[in-house]
C-alpha atoms as a printed R data frame, in Angstrom:
    type eleno elety resid chain resno       x       y      z
1   ATOM     1    CA   MET     A     1 -10.492 -17.253 23.862
2   ATOM     2    CA   ILE     A     2 -10.732 -14.084 24.164
3   ATOM     3    CA   ASP     A     3  -7.391 -12.329 23.460
4   ATOM     4    CA   ARG     A     4  -6.174 -11.440 26.503
5   ATOM     5    CA   SER     A     5  -1.980  -9.720 26.919
6   ATOM     6    CA   GLU     A     6  -0.731 -12.127 29.999
7   ATOM     7    CA   PRO     A     7  -2.294 -13.558 32.888
8   ATOM     8    CA   LYS     A     8  -2.235 -11.706 36.109
9   ATOM     9    CA   LEU     A     9  -2.166 -12.275 39.799
10  ATOM    10    CA   ILE     A    10  -3.381 -10.743 42.840
11  ATOM    11    CA   SER     A    11  -3.059 -12.163 46.438
12  ATOM    12    CA   GLY     A    12  -4.433 -11.267 49.771
13  ATOM    13    CA   ASN     A    13  -2.282 -12.363 53.351
14  ATOM    14    CA   ALA     A    14  -3.746 -15.465 53.561
15  ATOM    15    CA   ASN     A    15  -0.013 -17.135 51.572
16  ATOM    16    CA   VAL     A    16   2.120 -14.374 49.916
17  ATOM    17    CA   PRO     A    17   4.895 -16.686 50.139
18  ATOM    18    CA   LEU     A    18   2.535 -19.268 47.724
19  ATOM    19    CA   ALA     A    19   1.836 -16.262 45.195
20  ATOM    20    CA   LYS     A    20   5.124 -15.540 46.122
21  ATOM    21    CA   ALA     A    21   6.632 -19.048 44.087
22  ATOM    22    CA   ILE     A    22   4.040 -19.375 41.996
23  ATOM    23    CA   ALA     A    23   4.281 -16.277 40.009
24  ATOM    24    CA   ARG     A    24   8.231 -17.149 39.792
25  ATOM    25    CA   ARG     A    25   7.022 -20.452 38.523
26  ATOM    26    CA   MET     A    26   4.904 -19.041 35.936
27  ATOM    27    CA   SER     A    27   7.530 -17.077 35.055
28  ATOM    28    CA   LEU     A    28  10.479 -19.462 34.256
29  ATOM    29    CA   HIS     A    29   7.235 -20.780 31.566
30  ATOM    30    CA   ARG     A    30   6.383 -17.762 30.125
31  ATOM    31    CA   GLY     A    31  10.271 -16.769 29.511
32  ATOM    32    CA   MET     A    32   9.593 -13.200 31.332
33  ATOM    33    CA   SER     A    33   8.845 -11.822 34.405
34  ATOM    34    CA   VAL     A    34   5.848 -12.150 35.498
35  ATOM    35    CA   SER     A    35   5.044 -10.665 39.705
36  ATOM    36    CA   LEU     A    36   1.820 -10.190 41.542
37  ATOM    37    CA   VAL     A    37  -0.448  -6.984 41.078
38  ATOM    38    CA   ASP     A    38  -0.002  -3.720 43.213
39  ATOM    39    CA   ALA     A    39  -1.802  -3.539 45.561
40  ATOM    40    CA   ARG     A    40  -2.841  -2.883 49.267
41  ATOM    41    CA   VAL     A    41  -5.156  -5.627 51.442
42  ATOM    42    CA   GLU     A    42  -5.149  -3.819 55.164
43  ATOM    43    CA   ARG     A    43  -7.166  -3.533 58.321
44  ATOM    44    CA   PHE     A    44  -8.927  -0.275 59.597
45  ATOM    45    CA   ASN     A    45  -8.310   0.297 63.852
46  ATOM    46    CA   ASP     A    46 -12.142  -1.532 64.177
47  ATOM    47    CA   GLY     A    47 -11.149  -4.679 61.650
48  ATOM    48    CA   GLU     A    48 -12.299  -3.868 57.924
49  ATOM    49    CA   VAL     A    49 -10.304  -5.162 55.076
50  ATOM    50    CA   PHE     A    50  -9.577  -2.555 52.756
51  ATOM    51    CA   VAL     A    51  -8.359  -3.017 49.619
52  ATOM    52    CA   GLU     A    52  -6.727  -0.391 46.886
53  ATOM    53    CA   VAL     A    53  -4.918  -1.743 43.072
54  ATOM    54    CA   TYR     A    54  -2.081  -0.203 42.129
55  ATOM    55    CA   GLU     A    55  -2.166  -0.873 38.595
56  ATOM    56    CA   ASN     A    56  -4.897  -0.881 36.047
57  ATOM    57    CA   VAL     A    57  -7.231  -4.340 35.501
58  ATOM    58    CA   ARG     A    58  -9.343  -3.372 33.288
59  ATOM    59    CA   GLY     A    59  -9.568  -6.285 30.686
60  ATOM    60    CA   GLU     A    60  -7.098  -8.708 32.632
61  ATOM    61    CA   ASP     A    61  -7.590 -11.930 33.527
62  ATOM    62    CA   MET     A    62  -6.823 -12.306 36.928
63  ATOM    63    CA   PHE     A    63  -6.275 -14.666 39.538
64  ATOM    64    CA   ILE     A    64  -7.057 -13.539 42.876
65  ATOM    65    CA   ILE     A    65  -4.477 -15.826 45.427
66  ATOM    66    CA   GLN     A    66  -5.996 -16.956 48.916
67  ATOM    67    CA   SER     A    67  -6.231 -19.724 51.323
68  ATOM    68    CA   THR     A    68  -9.133 -18.863 54.173
69  ATOM    69    CA   SER     A    69  -7.477 -20.668 56.386
70  ATOM    70    CA   LYS     A    70  -6.584 -19.159 59.514
71  ATOM    71    CA   PRO     A    71  -8.395 -16.748 60.533
72  ATOM    72    CA   ALA     A    72 -11.155 -17.841 58.182
73  ATOM    73    CA   ASN     A    73 -13.000 -15.359 58.596
74  ATOM    74    CA   ASP     A    74 -10.891 -12.481 58.590
75  ATOM    75    CA   HIS     A    75  -9.105 -14.655 55.116
76  ATOM    76    CA   LEU     A    76 -11.884 -15.155 52.936
77  ATOM    77    CA   MET     A    77 -13.261 -11.425 53.707
78  ATOM    78    CA   GLU     A    78 -10.286  -9.814 51.804
79  ATOM    79    CA   LEU     A    79 -10.698 -13.260 49.000
80  ATOM    80    CA   LEU     A    80 -14.903 -11.554 49.334
81  ATOM    81    CA   ILE     A    81 -12.845  -7.612 49.045
82  ATOM    82    CA   ILE     A    82 -10.297  -8.143 46.206
83  ATOM    83    CA   ALA     A    83 -13.024  -9.727 44.230
84  ATOM    84    CA   ASP     A    84 -15.712  -6.399 44.592
85  ATOM    85    CA   ALA     A    85 -12.788  -4.455 44.637
86  ATOM    86    CA   LEU     A    86 -11.270  -5.436 40.096
87  ATOM    87    CA   LYS     A    87 -15.002  -6.275 39.184
88  ATOM    88    CA   ARG     A    88 -15.399  -2.691 39.695
89  ATOM    89    CA   SER     A    89 -11.918  -1.679 38.680
90  ATOM    90    CA   SER     A    90 -13.689  -3.403 34.331
91  ATOM    91    CA   ALA     A    91 -11.740  -6.765 34.987
92  ATOM    92    CA   ALA     A    92 -12.645  -9.061 31.994
93  ATOM    93    CA   ARG     A    93 -12.460 -12.380 34.279
94  ATOM    94    CA   ILE     A    94 -11.948 -13.125 37.938
95  ATOM    95    CA   THR     A    95 -10.838 -16.454 39.558
96  ATOM    96    CA   ALA     A    96 -10.387 -17.391 43.273
97  ATOM    97    CA   VAL     A    97  -6.695 -19.784 43.252
98  ATOM    98    CA   ILE     A    98  -7.601 -21.104 46.441
99  ATOM    99    CA   PRO     A    99  -5.463 -23.440 48.056
100 ATOM   100    CA   TYR     A   100  -7.679 -24.490 50.979
101 ATOM   101    CA   PHE     A   101 -11.087 -23.377 51.118
102 ATOM   102    CA   GLY     A   102 -12.554 -23.073 54.272
103 ATOM   103    CA   TYR     A   103 -15.488 -23.923 55.680
104 ATOM   104    CA   ALA     A   104 -15.304 -27.023 53.606
105 ATOM   105    CA   ARG     A   105 -16.118 -29.493 56.813
106 ATOM   106    CA   GLN     A   106 -19.107 -28.481 57.250
107 ATOM   107    CA   ASP     A   107 -20.437 -29.790 54.863
108 ATOM   108    CA   ARG     A   108 -23.809 -31.096 55.003
109 ATOM   109    CA   ARG     A   109 -26.451 -31.232 57.864
110 ATOM   110    CA   THR     A   110 -24.873 -33.442 60.665
111 ATOM   111    CA   LYS     A   111 -27.820 -32.805 62.981
112 ATOM   112    CA   ALA     A   112 -30.760 -30.295 63.590
113 ATOM   113    CA   ARG     A   113 -30.625 -26.719 63.805
114 ATOM   114    CA   THR     A   114 -27.434 -27.091 62.168
115 ATOM   115    CA   PRO     A   115 -26.833 -24.648 58.857
116 ATOM   116    CA   ILE     A   116 -24.489 -25.603 55.625
117 ATOM   117    CA   SER     A   117 -21.637 -23.409 55.700
118 ATOM   118    CA   ALA     A   118 -20.094 -24.781 52.734
119 ATOM   119    CA   LYS     A   119 -22.941 -23.496 50.322
120 ATOM   120    CA   LEU     A   120 -22.954 -20.516 52.274
121 ATOM   121    CA   VAL     A   121 -19.537 -20.483 50.741
122 ATOM   122    CA   ALA     A   122 -19.780 -20.562 47.245
123 ATOM   123    CA   ASN     A   123 -22.460 -18.282 47.939
124 ATOM   124    CA   MET     A   124 -20.619 -15.476 48.801
125 ATOM   125    CA   ILE     A   125 -18.021 -16.155 46.449
126 ATOM   126    CA   ALA     A   126 -20.354 -15.932 42.790
127 ATOM   127    CA   GLN     A   127 -22.116 -13.171 44.322
128 ATOM   128    CA   ALA     A   128 -18.604 -11.084 44.643
129 ATOM   129    CA   GLY     A   129 -17.817 -11.101 41.210
130 ATOM   130    CA   ILE     A   130 -15.316 -14.500 41.015
131 ATOM   131    CA   GLU     A   131 -16.273 -16.699 37.877
132 ATOM   132    CA   ARG     A   132 -13.752 -19.589 38.023
133 ATOM   133    CA   ILE     A   133 -12.484 -21.318 41.476
134 ATOM   134    CA   LEU     A   134  -9.024 -23.613 41.297
135 ATOM   135    CA   THR     A   135  -8.368 -24.856 44.511
136 ATOM   136    CA   LEU     A   136  -7.440 -28.139 46.116
137 ATOM   137    CA   ASP     A   137  -7.715 -31.855 47.176
138 ATOM   138    CA   LEU     A   138 -11.291 -30.080 48.345
139 ATOM   139    CA   HIS     A   139 -12.588 -32.037 51.613
140 ATOM   140    CA   ALA     A   140 -16.289 -33.483 50.074
141 ATOM   141    CA   ALA     A   141 -15.964 -33.646 45.880
142 ATOM   142    CA   GLN     A   142 -19.676 -32.537 46.014
143 ATOM   143    CA   ILE     A   143 -18.809 -29.203 47.768
144 ATOM   144    CA   GLN     A   144 -18.141 -27.995 43.193
145 ATOM   145    CA   GLY     A   145 -21.794 -28.848 43.389
146 ATOM   146    CA   PHE     A   146 -22.413 -26.187 45.877
147 ATOM   147    CA   PHE     A   147 -20.659 -23.462 42.921
148 ATOM   148    CA   ASP     A   148 -22.971 -22.503 40.149
149 ATOM   149    CA   ILE     A   149 -19.659 -21.381 38.818
150 ATOM   150    CA   PRO     A   150 -16.606 -23.521 37.146
151 ATOM   151    CA   VAL     A   151 -14.348 -25.308 40.077
152 ATOM   152    CA   ASP     A   152 -11.196 -27.757 39.259
153 ATOM   153    CA   ASN     A   153 -11.209 -29.697 42.282
154 ATOM   154    CA   LEU     A   154  -6.754 -30.611 41.240
155 ATOM   155    CA   TYR     A   155  -5.175 -33.580 43.807
156 ATOM   156    CA   ALA     A   156  -2.430 -33.430 45.853
157 ATOM   157    CA   ALA     A   157  -2.538 -37.313 45.242
158 ATOM   158    CA   PRO     A   158  -0.351 -37.188 41.791
159 ATOM   159    CA   VAL     A   159   2.225 -35.163 43.972
160 ATOM   160    CA   PHE     A   160   2.354 -36.892 47.448
161 ATOM   161    CA   ALA     A   161   2.745 -40.253 44.673
162 ATOM   162    CA   LEU     A   162   6.219 -39.264 42.639
163 ATOM   163    CA   ASP     A   163   7.246 -38.500 46.366
164 ATOM   164    CA   VAL     A   164   7.077 -41.763 47.885
165 ATOM   165    CA   LYS     A   165   7.952 -43.177 44.848
166 ATOM   166    CA   HIS     A   166  11.503 -41.154 45.230
167 ATOM   167    CA   HIS     A   167  12.065 -41.214 49.073
168 ATOM   168    CA   PHE     A   168  10.995 -44.409 48.978
169 ATOM   169    CA   ARG     A   169  11.923 -45.957 45.962
170 ATOM   170    CA   GLU     A   170  14.760 -48.742 48.049
171 ATOM   171    CA   ARG     A   171  10.897 -50.349 50.215
172 ATOM   172    CA   LEU     A   172   8.226 -50.114 47.836
173 ATOM   173    CA   GLN     A   173   7.524 -53.555 48.332
174 ATOM   174    CA   ASP     A   174   6.916 -52.680 52.086
175 ATOM   175    CA   VAL     A   175   5.397 -50.302 51.910
176 ATOM   176    CA   THR     A   176   1.119 -49.722 52.614
177 ATOM   177    CA   VAL     A   177  -1.392 -46.995 52.337
178 ATOM   178    CA   VAL     A   178  -3.756 -46.375 55.185
179 ATOM   179    CA   SER     A   179  -6.766 -43.898 55.252
180 ATOM   180    CA   PRO     A   180  -7.592 -42.759 58.925
181 ATOM   181    CA   ASP     A   181 -11.334 -43.205 58.567
182 ATOM   182    CA   VAL     A   182 -13.578 -45.433 56.671
183 ATOM   183    CA   GLY     A   183 -14.654 -42.008 54.932
184 ATOM   184    CA   GLY     A   184 -10.907 -41.022 53.776
185 ATOM   185    CA   VAL     A   185 -10.582 -44.535 51.641
186 ATOM   186    CA   ALA     A   186 -11.432 -43.755 48.358
187 ATOM   187    CA   ARG     A   187  -8.155 -40.970 48.825
188 ATOM   188    CA   ALA     A   188  -6.136 -43.527 49.985
189 ATOM   189    CA   ARG     A   189  -6.791 -46.153 47.353
190 ATOM   190    CA   GLU     A   190  -5.567 -43.545 44.586
191 ATOM   191    CA   LEU     A   191  -2.679 -43.327 46.121
192 ATOM   192    CA   ALA     A   192  -2.095 -46.543 46.708
193 ATOM   193    CA   LYS     A   193  -2.530 -47.476 42.840
194 ATOM   194    CA   ARG     A   194  -0.558 -44.383 41.500
195 ATOM   195    CA   ILE     A   195   2.415 -46.274 43.607
196 ATOM   196    CA   GLY     A   196   1.588 -49.922 43.730
197 ATOM   197    CA   CYS     A   197   1.376 -50.776 46.890
198 ATOM   198    CA   ALA     A   198  -2.159 -52.681 50.015
199 ATOM   199    CA   LEU     A   199  -4.629 -50.440 51.110
200 ATOM   200    CA   ALA     A   200  -5.256 -50.408 54.860
201 ATOM   201    CA   ILE     A   201  -7.883 -48.732 57.351
202 ATOM   202    CA   VAL     A   202  -7.746 -47.334 60.699
203 ATOM   203    CA   ASP     A   203 -11.215 -47.317 61.570
204 ATOM   204    CA   LYS     A   204 -12.372 -45.660 64.694
205 ATOM   205    CA   ARG     A   205 -15.427 -44.938 66.332
206 ATOM   206    CA   ARG     A   206 -16.273 -42.263 68.497
207 ATOM   207    CA   GLU     A   207 -18.391 -41.223 71.797
208 ATOM   208    CA   LYS     A   208 -18.821 -36.941 70.419
209 ATOM   209    CA   PRO     A   209 -17.156 -35.736 68.895
210 ATOM   210    CA   GLY     A   210 -13.303 -34.341 69.413
211 ATOM   211    CA   GLU     A   211 -13.032 -37.929 71.686
212 ATOM   212    CA   ILE     A   212 -12.347 -41.277 70.287
213 ATOM   213    CA   ALA     A   213 -13.888 -44.021 72.185
214 ATOM   214    CA   GLU     A   214 -12.064 -47.149 69.780
215 ATOM   215    CA   MET     A   215  -9.110 -47.542 67.535
216 ATOM   216    CA   THR     A   216  -8.825 -50.065 64.897
217 ATOM   217    CA   VAL     A   217  -6.825 -51.499 62.235
218 ATOM   218    CA   ILE     A   218  -8.474 -53.400 59.074
219 ATOM   219    CA   GLY     A   219  -5.427 -55.178 56.851
220 ATOM   220    CA   ASP     A   220  -2.104 -56.311 57.552
221 ATOM   221    CA   VAL     A   221   0.409 -53.890 58.113
222 ATOM   222    CA   LYS     A   222   2.510 -56.395 60.335
223 ATOM   223    CA   GLY     A   223   5.673 -55.876 59.254
224 ATOM   224    CA   LYS     A   224   4.962 -52.489 56.955
225 ATOM   225    CA   SER     A   225   5.998 -48.682 56.901
226 ATOM   226    CA   CYS     A   226   3.231 -47.264 57.136
227 ATOM   227    CA   ILE     A   227   2.419 -43.827 55.076
228 ATOM   228    CA   ILE     A   228  -1.635 -42.424 56.190
229 ATOM   229    CA   VAL     A   229  -3.239 -40.124 54.062
230 ATOM   230    CA   ASP     A   230  -5.809 -37.050 54.849
231 ATOM   231    CA   ASP     A   231  -7.077 -34.156 53.729
232 ATOM   232    CA   ILE     A   232  -7.229 -32.019 56.629
233 ATOM   233    CA   CYS     A   233  -4.469 -31.904 59.884
234 ATOM   234    CA   ASP     A   234  -6.398 -30.051 62.650
235 ATOM   235    CA   THR     A   235  -5.434 -30.724 65.742
236 ATOM   236    CA   ALA     A   236  -3.472 -34.253 65.342
237 ATOM   237    CA   GLY     A   237  -5.007 -35.935 67.639
238 ATOM   238    CA   THR     A   238  -6.789 -38.714 64.899
239 ATOM   239    CA   LEU     A   239  -3.964 -38.615 63.350
240 ATOM   240    CA   CYS     A   240  -0.766 -39.633 66.466
241 ATOM   241    CA   LYS     A   241  -3.979 -41.744 67.652
242 ATOM   242    CA   ALA     A   242  -3.907 -43.900 63.952
243 ATOM   243    CA   ALA     A   243   0.142 -44.035 64.287
244 ATOM   244    CA   GLU     A   244   0.102 -45.167 67.846
245 ATOM   245    CA   VAL     A   245  -2.756 -48.286 67.265
246 ATOM   246    CA   LEU     A   246  -0.674 -49.056 63.806
247 ATOM   247    CA   ILE     A   247   2.803 -49.556 65.471
248 ATOM   248    CA   GLU     A   248   1.016 -51.504 67.912
249 ATOM   249    CA   ALA     A   249   0.161 -53.668 65.120
250 ATOM   250    CA   GLY     A   250   3.360 -54.103 64.285
251 ATOM   251    CA   ALA     A   251   4.489 -51.812 61.443
252 ATOM   252    CA   THR     A   252   7.307 -51.259 61.287
253 ATOM   253    CA   GLU     A   253   7.040 -47.627 61.391
254 ATOM   254    CA   VAL     A   254   4.246 -45.176 60.596
255 ATOM   255    CA   HIS     A   255   4.598 -42.170 58.059
256 ATOM   256    CA   SER     A   256   1.796 -39.506 57.336
257 ATOM   257    CA   TYR     A   257   0.339 -37.713 54.163
258 ATOM   258    CA   ILE     A   258  -1.741 -34.973 54.542
259 ATOM   259    CA   THR     A   259  -2.563 -32.390 52.255
260 ATOM   260    CA   HIS     A   260  -3.131 -29.453 54.270
261 ATOM   261    CA   GLY     A   261  -2.005 -28.609 57.743
262 ATOM   262    CA   VAL     A   262  -4.058 -26.500 59.425
263 ATOM   263    CA   LEU     A   263  -2.114 -28.110 62.565
264 ATOM   264    CA   SER     A   264  -4.126 -25.630 65.762
265 ATOM   265    CA   GLY     A   265  -3.562 -26.210 69.108
266 ATOM   266    CA   PRO     A   266  -1.878 -28.275 69.709
267 ATOM   267    CA   ALA     A   267  -0.401 -29.820 67.480
268 ATOM   268    CA   VAL     A   268   3.031 -29.654 66.279
269 ATOM   269    CA   GLU     A   269   4.308 -30.193 70.189
270 ATOM   270    CA   ARG     A   270   1.628 -33.620 69.378
271 ATOM   271    CA   ILE     A   271   3.444 -34.277 66.126
272 ATOM   272    CA   THR     A   272   6.807 -33.517 67.695
273 ATOM   273    CA   ASN     A   273   6.610 -36.192 70.923
274 ATOM   274    CA   SER     A   274   4.151 -39.115 68.208
275 ATOM   275    CA   VAL     A   275   5.301 -42.286 67.138
276 ATOM   276    CA   MET     A   276   5.164 -40.820 63.386
277 ATOM   277    CA   LYS     A   277   8.572 -40.189 61.943
278 ATOM   278    CA   SER     A   278   7.274 -37.911 59.519
279 ATOM   279    CA   LEU     A   279   4.002 -35.813 58.776
280 ATOM   280    CA   VAL     A   280   4.691 -34.356 55.166
281 ATOM   281    CA   ILE     A   281   1.935 -31.133 54.033
282 ATOM   282    CA   THR     A   282   1.697 -29.233 51.511
283 ATOM   283    CA   ASP     A   283   1.827 -25.791 51.227
284 ATOM   284    CA   SER     A   284  -1.673 -24.702 51.049
285 ATOM   285    CA   ILE     A   285  -1.984 -23.559 54.429
286 ATOM   286    CA   ALA     A   286   1.465 -21.092 55.042
287 ATOM   287    CA   PRO     A   287   3.595 -23.101 57.939
288 ATOM   288    CA   THR     A   288   3.909 -21.449 60.527
289 ATOM   289    CA   GLU     A   289   7.086 -20.649 62.637
290 ATOM   290    CA   ALA     A   290   6.560 -23.727 64.642
291 ATOM   291    CA   VAL     A   291   5.813 -26.127 62.090
292 ATOM   292    CA   LEU     A   292   8.694 -25.080 59.959
293 ATOM   293    CA   ALA     A   293  11.098 -25.716 63.455
294 ATOM   294    CA   ALA     A   294   9.630 -28.726 63.567
295 ATOM   295    CA   PRO     A   295  12.015 -31.789 63.188
296 ATOM   296    CA   ASN     A   296   9.763 -34.758 61.888
297 ATOM   297    CA   ILE     A   297   7.295 -32.062 59.622
298 ATOM   298    CA   ARG     A   298   8.437 -31.199 55.762
299 ATOM   299    CA   ILE     A   299   6.350 -29.819 53.488
300 ATOM   300    CA   VAL     A   300   6.404 -30.731 49.554
301 ATOM   301    CA   PRO     A   301   5.204 -26.940 46.691
302 ATOM   302    CA   THR     A   302   2.348 -27.102 45.310
303 ATOM   303    CA   ALA     A   303   3.621 -23.397 43.408
304 ATOM   304    CA   PRO     A   304   4.792 -25.883 40.177
305 ATOM   305    CA   MET     A   305   1.344 -27.823 39.560
306 ATOM   306    CA   PHE     A   306  -0.869 -23.988 40.911
307 ATOM   307    CA   ALA     A   307   1.358 -22.112 38.158
308 ATOM   308    CA   GLN     A   308   0.589 -24.751 35.257
309 ATOM   309    CA   GLY     A   309  -3.380 -24.786 36.126
310 ATOM   310    CA   ILE     A   310  -3.624 -20.650 36.012
311 ATOM   311    CA   LEU     A   311  -1.985 -21.496 33.286
312 ATOM   312    CA   ASN     A   312  -4.165 -23.856 31.330
313 ATOM   313    CA   THR     A   313  -7.018 -22.156 32.750
314 ATOM   314    CA   TRP     A   314  -6.147 -18.774 30.809
315 ATOM   315    CA   LYS     A   315  -5.539 -20.786 27.580
316 ATOM   316    CA   GLY     A   316  -8.484 -22.881 28.008
317 ATOM   317    CA   THR     A   317  -7.172 -25.781 27.914
318 ATOM   318    CA   SER     A   318  -7.173 -28.573 30.519
319 ATOM   319    CA   VAL     A   319  -6.898 -29.197 33.942
320 ATOM   320    CA   SER     A   320  -7.514 -32.806 34.523
321 ATOM   321    CA   SER     A   321  -4.118 -32.793 32.788
322 ATOM   322    CA   LEU     A   322  -2.391 -32.521 35.733
323 ATOM   323    CA   PHE     A   323  -4.626 -35.305 37.835
324 ATOM   324    CA   ASP     A   324  -1.654 -37.941 36.196
325 ATOM   325    CA   THR     A   325   1.368 -38.268 37.988
326 ATOM   326    CA   GLU     A   326   3.592 -38.287 34.587
327 ATOM   327    CA   THR     A   327   2.375 -34.667 33.828
328 ATOM   328    CA   LEU     A   328   3.174 -33.826 37.231
329 ATOM   329    CA   ILE     A   329   7.906 -35.590 36.498
330 ATOM   330    CA   PRO     A   330   8.203 -32.084 34.301
331 ATOM   331    CA   ILE     A   331   6.559 -29.615 36.238
332 ATOM   332    CA   TYR     A   332   8.262 -30.544 39.213
333 ATOM   333    CA   GLU     A   333  11.641 -30.719 37.405
334 ATOM   334    CA   GLY     A   334  15.395 -31.039 40.161
335 ATOM   335    CA   LEU     A   335  12.844 -31.461 43.310
336 ATOM   336    CA   TYR     A   336  12.612 -35.326 42.734
337 ATOM   337    CA   THR     A   337  15.311 -36.747 40.195
338 ATOM   338    CA   GLU     A   338  17.275 -39.314 41.632
């Protein structure tokens, strides 16, 4: 391993609270102060992104913390320009920590004459000088193959399993994990396996994009506490409709665990007025004031997991150890105690 002093963190504007939380968590692990590199990431009057790094980063192992969330294009350009600034400042290695990878839903051609935007973004990131990616719950696992650089894709399932076991510990036998569509069965099955619960599916059929024609529950949910699991919640239309269908099928209550709370447009209002008792999301995307104020939305922190992932990357040790729930228990100490 190349001899470097300490890992250094730098953040764009996408999710500064998460970046600061990761730095605090790393400070606890290292027993010394770890802070974000002093820099400015601003915009000229015409919208151009400008970056200036105030500290010496020559020969350093740099980690850029930046989700490419809304506004996706602005935050993507910040990531690329920060990487270029670090590369031209002779950083030894540049790793992009992307809690939410935007454009991931455009991972294939769904019809003629459409782009594969996720691949284009992967190319841009590699060309900017980034040598490694650390991300969370890619929308499609095959996106890792779009990159010609190493990609470590962490999973929210181990953290969600801890949360479910804590909040449903008195009635785990009555819990059923539900996939909101056939495509998400593997993700739902993974959580169901971790907590030892049954699995059900909500099969949906669309007449046209954005419009759900019919939903059918596959599996027995009568008298069960249903937990819907998915990676992205955007406008929450499908999620709220699935919750209604589950209640109509006999479920006693419905909760949802979603990794990335995009929550655009009418999403928060829909969730607040829905039959769902709770929606649990991570802080991979910085929550808005409306999200923070919503009575039935709860946020699970990802800083402990990302801090450990960054340290493992820096030290050259296994990142896949973070796939195990048991590994995360000491990392999330105090959060899920009895």
